[in-house]
């Protein structure tokens, strides 16, 4: 502030006060103050409206009226600069009221000296500046300067209230860029951010004149463009006369976005999908309008992107639910809502944890954890499984490296590989790159594939399997026994182990058939030099039976449910110290007679 001239407006009808203030300011060193004066209430208000001062000094007594009234009126009119109240010795209580009404400070005339005045002004300006920063951070998106979700909700609530009163229509547009992730992946986030900024500017130019993006007033018919996050933008058209008006704006936005974007030396094109919901037809409150505009946007995506769709009630409930799930799944990836949990695999002879199977969970924003059975099939149908699988493989290897670094260098990680992922042309190369990127050895990564993957498109599968095994990776056939492969068929492939499906293990002590099948699988697998893992082991009796049959490894709730990353470290430490559950269970069943 030292180099800048601070402009002060004194609103005071008393000449002595003016002279005193002027003299005090001239005594201050280090800051240059420029003082202007308004003699009356009305002149003061008029000058405040021009917003050309850094701070206002307002006398409490202004003829017929008070400085307090002026303070309230100025703030109401949108004044955001600090106002300091000057009170007389006898104006008790005024100080509290002034502070309550929003004044930055108060000074008692007759008790003011130059340093006090200087400090009060500088603090008031500084405090106001931090208040403004906080306001901006709370209600505006830092990247684009657009209103954020909170301000958007607020504005929509206001628009709805006004529309209700005056019987008007309000349109909510939900816009999502098409294939934005590709921009990020290809050019990096930095470039993605630049694009978002430019997109924000272009959308904003499509709005009605005068509807500025960072407007902070509660003006009657303001159209708001907001950024909810990622590549999602929402728009409120606060006063439309016909339903088609919303489509016209959507079309204007398409036209604006269709022009090439130049970012540094790159030239790129982007399109968007827009969903439209109208108050009061498609919802009467903020959340239903937003939800329905979002559903309509997703409908636009499924119609081939780069188009707009109005929300239709006829989108039947189940299709909508499915669309919403798909939509959310797509966003989940961008929002990093997936986490890996790990289930230990225990060597039945030594009781050591030899590996951890990575099992993916979807942790939704509302805290609900969706199990993979609910989203993996949809991810497979929509192709989302590929980017998701990349993330899973990468994360599992990275976290495996962290266990190694934490003092457990022999732990392997097991990752489930979807059919589509496995059938990708360069799958083995992709895996190799992940190993290099994360720095784990090939022998530390197990890949679990299902029988159906192996039965599919045999030539290609064959090649990939050999490439992987040459790299030194171990392959496990998951859920063995549920498909159509036979062990003699599997003999042709470089496979390390099979995992007996949970459904056999479940009845192993009660169903003679399941017991016989499990026994046969174990002994045949051993004769083919394959290891056998049993999954879904829940009881000590199941464990005793499997031990008797010389099954090699065990996985199941008996030892541990799949655990979050941090819990795994604790579990590994406890087992190492010999105070863990695995250790104690294996000790206890040692003398137990197997029950088949
Ligand atoms: P899976 O690979 O056969 O995984 C074992 C499933 O059995 C896991 O279910 C695990 O929580 C559950 N389980 C383990 N021990 C017991 C037990 O003692 N009793 C019972 N009742 N269940 C047990 P989850 O995590 O729900 O996963 C289900 C399936 O989803 C997995 O079966 C796998 O096929 C698939 N999946 C999970 N994560 C991924 C992934 O990252 N990628 C792919 N492609 N598929 C995944
Ligand atoms: Mg598995
Ligand atoms: Mg399995």
Coordinates of N, CA, C and O in Angstrom, one line a residue, residues 367-465:
X367 N -21.2 -41.1 0.2 CA -20.6 -42.1 1.1 C -20.9 -43.5 0.9 O -20.3 -44.4 1.4
X368 N -21.9 -43.8 0.0 CA -22.3 -45.1 -0.3 C -21.1 -45.8 -1.1 O -20.5 -45.3 -2.0
X369 N -20.9 -47.1 -0.7 CA -19.8 -47.8 -1.3 C -20.5 -48.9 -2.3 O -21.3 -49.7 -1.8
X370 N -20.3 -48.7 -3.5 CA -20.9 -49.6 -4.5 C -19.9 -50.8 -4.8 O -18.8 -50.6 -5.1
X371 N -20.4 -52.0 -4.6 CA -19.5 -53.2 -4.9 C -19.3 -53.4 -6.4 O -20.2 -53.0 -7.2
X372 N -18.2 -54.0 -6.8 CA -17.9 -54.2 -8.2 C -19.0 -54.9 -9.0 O -19.1 -54.6 -10.2
X373 N -19.7 -55.8 -8.3 CA -20.7 -56.6 -9.1 C -21.7 -55.6 -9.7 O -22.4 -56.0 -10.7
X374 N -21.9 -54.4 -9.1 CA -22.9 -53.5 -9.6 C -22.4 -52.6 -10.7 O -23.2 -52.1 -11.5
X375 N -21.1 -52.3 -10.7 CA -20.6 -51.4 -11.7 C -19.7 -52.0 -12.8 O -19.6 -51.4 -13.9
X376 N -19.0 -53.1 -12.5 CA -18.1 -53.6 -13.5 C -18.9 -54.0 -14.8 O -18.5 -53.7 -15.9
X377 N -20.0 -54.7 -14.6 CA -20.8 -55.1 -15.9 C -21.2 -53.8 -16.7 O -21.0 -53.9 -17.9
X378 N -21.6 -52.7 -16.0 CA -21.9 -51.5 -16.8 C -20.7 -50.9 -17.4 O -20.7 -50.4 -18.5
X379 N -19.6 -50.9 -16.6 CA -18.4 -50.4 -17.2 C -17.9 -51.2 -18.4 O -17.4 -50.6 -19.4
X380 N -18.2 -52.5 -18.4 CA -17.8 -53.3 -19.5 C -18.7 -53.0 -20.7 O -18.2 -52.8 -21.8
X381 N -20.0 -52.8 -20.5 CA -20.9 -52.5 -21.6 C -20.6 -51.2 -22.2 O -20.8 -51.0 -23.4
X382 N -20.2 -50.2 -21.4 CA -20.0 -48.9 -22.0 C -18.6 -48.6 -22.4 O -18.3 -47.5 -22.9
X383 N -17.7 -49.5 -22.2 CA -16.3 -49.3 -22.6 C -15.5 -48.5 -21.6 O -14.3 -48.3 -21.7
X384 N -16.2 -48.1 -20.5 CA -15.5 -47.4 -19.4 C -14.5 -48.3 -18.7 O -13.6 -47.8 -18.0
X385 N -14.7 -49.6 -18.9 CA -13.8 -50.5 -18.2 C -12.3 -50.3 -18.6 O -11.5 -50.5 -17.8
X386 N -12.1 -49.8 -19.8 CA -10.7 -49.7 -20.2 C -10.0 -48.6 -19.4 O -8.9 -48.9 -18.8
X387 N -10.5 -47.4 -19.4 CA -9.8 -46.4 -18.6 C -9.8 -46.8 -17.1 O -8.8 -46.6 -16.4
X388 N -10.9 -47.4 -16.6 CA -11.0 -47.8 -15.2 C -9.9 -48.9 -14.9 O -9.2 -48.8 -13.9
X389 N -9.8 -49.8 -15.8 CA -8.8 -50.9 -15.6 C -7.3 -50.3 -15.6 O -6.5 -50.8 -14.8
X390 N -7.1 -49.4 -16.5 CA -5.8 -48.8 -16.5 C -5.5 -48.2 -15.1 O -4.4 -48.4 -14.5
X391 N -6.5 -47.5 -14.6 CA -6.3 -46.9 -13.2 C -6.0 -47.9 -12.2 O -5.2 -47.8 -11.3
X392 N -6.8 -49.0 -12.2 CA -6.7 -50.1 -11.2 C -5.3 -50.7 -11.3 O -4.7 -50.8 -10.2
X393 N -4.9 -51.0 -12.5 CA -3.6 -51.7 -12.6 C -2.5 -50.8 -12.1 O -1.6 -51.2 -11.3
X394 N -2.5 -49.6 -12.5 CA -1.5 -48.6 -12.1 C -1.5 -48.4 -10.5 O -0.5 -48.5 -9.9
X395 N -2.7 -48.2 -10.0 CA -2.8 -48.0 -8.6 C -2.4 -49.2 -7.7 O -1.6 -49.0 -6.8
X396 N -2.8 -50.4 -8.2 CA -2.4 -51.6 -7.4 C -0.9 -51.7 -7.4 O -0.3 -52.0 -6.4
X397 N -0.3 -51.5 -8.5 CA 1.2 -51.7 -8.6 C 1.9 -50.6 -7.7 O 2.9 -50.9 -7.0
X398 N 1.4 -49.4 -7.8 CA 2.0 -48.3 -7.0 C 1.9 -48.6 -5.5 O 2.8 -48.4 -4.8
X399 N 0.7 -49.1 -5.1 CA 0.5 -49.4 -3.7 C 1.3 -50.6 -3.2 O 1.8 -50.6 -2.1
X400 N 1.5 -51.5 -4.1 CA 2.3 -52.7 -3.8 C 3.7 -52.2 -3.5 O 4.4 -52.7 -2.6
X401 N 4.2 -51.3 -4.4 CA 5.5 -50.7 -4.2 C 5.6 -50.1 -2.8 O 6.7 -50.2 -2.1
X402 N 4.5 -49.5 -2.3 CA 4.5 -48.8 -1.0 C 4.7 -49.9 0.1 O 5.3 -49.6 1.1
X403 N 4.0 -51.0 -0.1 CA 4.2 -52.1 1.0 C 5.6 -52.5 1.0 O 6.2 -52.8 2.1
X404 N 6.2 -52.7 -0.2 CA 7.6 -53.1 -0.2 C 8.4 -52.1 0.6 O 9.3 -52.5 1.4
X405 N 8.2 -50.9 0.3 CA 9.0 -49.8 0.9 C 8.8 -49.8 2.4 O 9.6 -49.4 3.2
X406 N 7.6 -50.2 2.9 CA 7.2 -50.2 4.3 C 7.8 -51.4 5.0 O 7.4 -51.6 6.2
X407 N 8.5 -52.2 4.4 CA 9.2 -53.4 5.0 C 8.6 -54.7 4.8 O 8.8 -55.7 5.5
X408 N 7.7 -54.8 3.7 CA 7.2 -56.1 3.3 C 7.5 -56.4 1.9 O 6.6 -56.4 1.0
X409 N 8.8 -56.7 1.6 CA 9.2 -56.7 0.2 C 8.7 -58.0 -0.6 O 8.9 -58.0 -1.8
X410 N 8.2 -59.0 0.1 CA 7.8 -60.2 -0.6 C 6.3 -60.3 -0.9 O 5.9 -61.3 -1.4
X411 N 5.6 -59.2 -0.7 CA 4.1 -59.3 -0.9 C 3.9 -59.0 -2.4 O 4.3 -58.0 -3.0
X412 N 3.1 -59.9 -3.0 CA 2.7 -59.7 -4.4 C 1.3 -59.1 -4.4 O 0.5 -59.2 -3.4
X413 N 0.9 -58.5 -5.5 CA -0.4 -58.0 -5.7 C -1.1 -58.7 -6.8 O -0.5 -59.0 -7.8
X414 N -2.4 -59.0 -6.6 CA -3.2 -59.7 -7.6 C -4.2 -58.8 -8.1 O -5.0 -58.2 -7.4
X415 N -4.3 -58.7 -9.5 CA -5.3 -57.7 -10.1 C -6.2 -58.5 -11.0 O -5.8 -59.3 -11.8
X416 N -7.5 -58.2 -10.9 CA -8.5 -58.8 -11.7 C -8.5 -58.1 -13.1 O -8.5 -56.9 -13.2
X417 N -8.4 -58.9 -14.1 CA -8.3 -58.4 -15.5 C -9.6 -58.7 -16.2 O -10.0 -59.8 -16.3
X418 N -10.2 -57.6 -16.7 CA -11.5 -57.9 -17.5 C -11.2 -58.4 -18.9 O -10.1 -58.2 -19.4
X419 N -12.2 -59.1 -19.4 CA -12.0 -59.7 -20.7 C -11.6 -58.7 -21.8 O -10.6 -58.9 -22.5
X420 N -12.3 -57.6 -21.8 CA -12.0 -56.5 -22.8 C -10.6 -56.0 -22.7 O -9.9 -55.7 -23.6
X421 N -10.2 -55.8 -21.4 CA -8.8 -55.3 -21.1 C -7.8 -56.3 -21.7 O -6.8 -55.9 -22.4
X422 N -8.0 -57.6 -21.4 CA -7.1 -58.6 -21.8 C -7.0 -58.7 -23.3 O -6.0 -59.0 -23.9
X423 N -8.1 -58.4 -24.0 CA -8.1 -58.6 -25.4 C -7.6 -57.4 -26.2 O -7.7 -57.3 -27.4
X424 N -7.2 -56.4 -25.5 CA -6.6 -55.2 -26.1 C -5.3 -55.6 -26.8 O -4.5 -56.4 -26.2
X425 N -5.1 -55.0 -27.9 CA -3.9 -55.5 -28.8 C -2.6 -55.5 -28.0 O -1.8 -56.4 -28.0
X426 N -2.3 -54.4 -27.3 CA -1.0 -54.2 -26.7 C -1.1 -54.5 -25.2 O -0.3 -53.9 -24.5
X427 N -1.9 -55.4 -24.8 CA -2.1 -55.6 -23.4 C -0.8 -55.8 -22.6 O -0.4 -55.2 -21.6
X428 N 0.0 -56.8 -23.2 CA 1.3 -57.2 -22.5 C 2.2 -55.9 -22.4 O 2.9 -55.7 -21.4
X429 N 2.2 -55.2 -23.5 CA 3.1 -54.0 -23.5 C 2.6 -53.0 -22.4 O 3.4 -52.4 -21.7
X430 N 1.3 -52.8 -22.3 CA 0.7 -51.9 -21.3 C 1.2 -52.3 -19.9 O 1.6 -51.5 -19.1
X431 N 1.0 -53.6 -19.7 CA 1.4 -54.1 -18.4 C 2.9 -53.9 -18.1 O 3.2 -53.4 -17.0
X432 N 3.7 -54.1 -19.1 CA 5.1 -53.9 -18.9 C 5.4 -52.4 -18.6 O 6.3 -52.1 -17.7
X433 N 4.7 -51.5 -19.2 CA 4.9 -50.1 -19.0 C 4.6 -49.7 -17.6 O 5.2 -49.0 -16.9
X434 N 3.4 -50.3 -17.1 CA 3.0 -50.0 -15.7 C 4.1 -50.5 -14.7 O 4.4 -49.9 -13.8
X435 N 4.7 -51.7 -15.0 CA 5.7 -52.2 -14.2 C 6.9 -51.3 -14.1 O 7.4 -50.9 -13.1
X436 N 7.2 -50.8 -15.3 CA 8.4 -49.8 -15.4 C 8.1 -48.5 -14.6 O 8.9 -48.0 -13.8
X437 N 6.8 -48.0 -14.9 CA 6.4 -46.8 -14.2 C 6.4 -46.9 -12.7 O 6.8 -45.9 -12.0
X438 N 6.0 -48.0 -12.2 CA 5.8 -48.1 -10.8 C 7.0 -48.7 -10.1 O 7.1 -48.7 -8.9
X439 N 7.8 -49.4 -10.9 CA 9.1 -50.0 -10.3 C 8.9 -51.3 -9.5 O 9.7 -51.6 -8.7
X440 N 7.8 -52.0 -9.8 CA 7.7 -53.3 -9.2 C 8.2 -54.4 -10.2 O 8.1 -54.2 -11.4
X441 N 8.6 -55.5 -9.6 CA 9.1 -56.6 -10.5 C 8.0 -57.4 -11.1 O 6.9 -57.5 -10.4
X442 N 8.2 -58.0 -12.2 CA 7.1 -58.8 -12.8 C 6.5 -59.9 -11.9 O 5.3 -60.1 -11.9
X443 N 7.5 -60.5 -11.1 CA 7.0 -61.6 -10.2 C 6.2 -61.1 -9.1 O 5.5 -61.9 -8.4
X444 N 6.1 -59.8 -8.9 CA 5.2 -59.2 -7.8 C 3.8 -59.0 -8.3 O 2.9 -58.6 -7.5
X445 N 3.5 -59.2 -9.6 CA 2.2 -58.9 -10.1 C 1.5 -60.2 -10.6 O 2.1 -60.9 -11.4
X446 N 0.4 -60.5 -10.0 CA -0.4 -61.7 -10.5 C -1.6 -61.1 -11.2 O -2.2 -60.1 -10.8
X447 N -1.9 -61.7 -12.3 CA -3.1 -61.3 -13.1 C -4.2 -62.3 -13.0 O -3.9 -63.5 -13.3
X448 N -5.4 -62.0 -12.6 CA -6.5 -62.9 -12.5 C -7.4 -62.8 -13.7 O -7.9 -61.7 -13.9
X449 N -7.5 -63.8 -14.4 CA -8.4 -63.8 -15.6 C -9.4 -64.9 -15.4 O -9.1 -65.9 -14.8
X450 N -10.5 -64.8 -16.0 CA -11.6 -65.8 -15.9 C -11.4 -66.8 -17.0 O -10.8 -66.6 -18.0
X451 N -12.1 -68.0 -16.8 CA -12.1 -69.0 -17.8 C -12.7 -68.5 -19.1 O -12.2 -68.8 -20.2
X452 N -13.7 -67.7 -19.0 CA -14.3 -67.2 -20.3 C -13.4 -66.3 -21.1 O -13.4 -66.4 -22.3
X453 N -12.5 -65.6 -20.4 CA -11.6 -64.8 -21.1 C -10.6 -65.7 -21.9 O -10.3 -65.4 -23.1
X454 N -10.2 -66.7 -21.3 CA -9.3 -67.7 -21.9 C -9.9 -68.4 -23.1 O -9.3 -68.7 -24.1
X455 N -11.2 -68.7 -23.0 CA -11.9 -69.4 -24.0 C -12.2 -68.6 -25.3 O -12.5 -69.1 -26.3
X456 N -12.1 -67.3 -25.1 CA -12.4 -66.3 -26.1 C -11.3 -66.2 -27.1 O -10.1 -66.1 -26.7
X457 N -11.6 -66.1 -28.4 CA -10.6 -65.6 -29.4 C -9.2 -66.2 -29.1 O -8.2 -65.5 -28.9
X458 N -9.1 -67.5 -29.2 CA -8.0 -68.2 -28.6 C -6.6 -67.8 -29.1 O -5.7 -67.7 -28.3
X459 N -6.5 -67.5 -30.4 CA -5.1 -67.2 -31.0 C -4.5 -66.0 -30.3 O -3.4 -66.0 -29.8
X460 N -5.3 -64.9 -30.2 CA -4.8 -63.7 -29.6 C -4.5 -63.9 -28.2 O -3.5 -63.4 -27.6
X461 N -5.5 -64.6 -27.5 CA -5.3 -64.8 -26.1 C -4.0 -65.6 -25.8 O -3.2 -65.3 -24.9
X462 N -3.8 -66.6 -26.7 CA -2.6 -67.4 -26.6 C -1.4 -66.5 -26.6 O -0.5 -66.7 -25.8
X463 N -1.3 -65.7 -27.6 CA -0.1 -64.8 -27.8 C 0.1 -63.9 -26.6 O 1.2 -63.9 -26.0
X464 N -1.0 -63.3 -26.1 CA -0.9 -62.4 -25.0 C -0.4 -63.2 -23.7 O 0.5 -62.7 -23.0
X465 N -1.0 -64.4 -23.5 CA -0.6 -65.1 -22.4 C 0.9 -65.4 -22.4 O 1.6 -65.3 -21.4

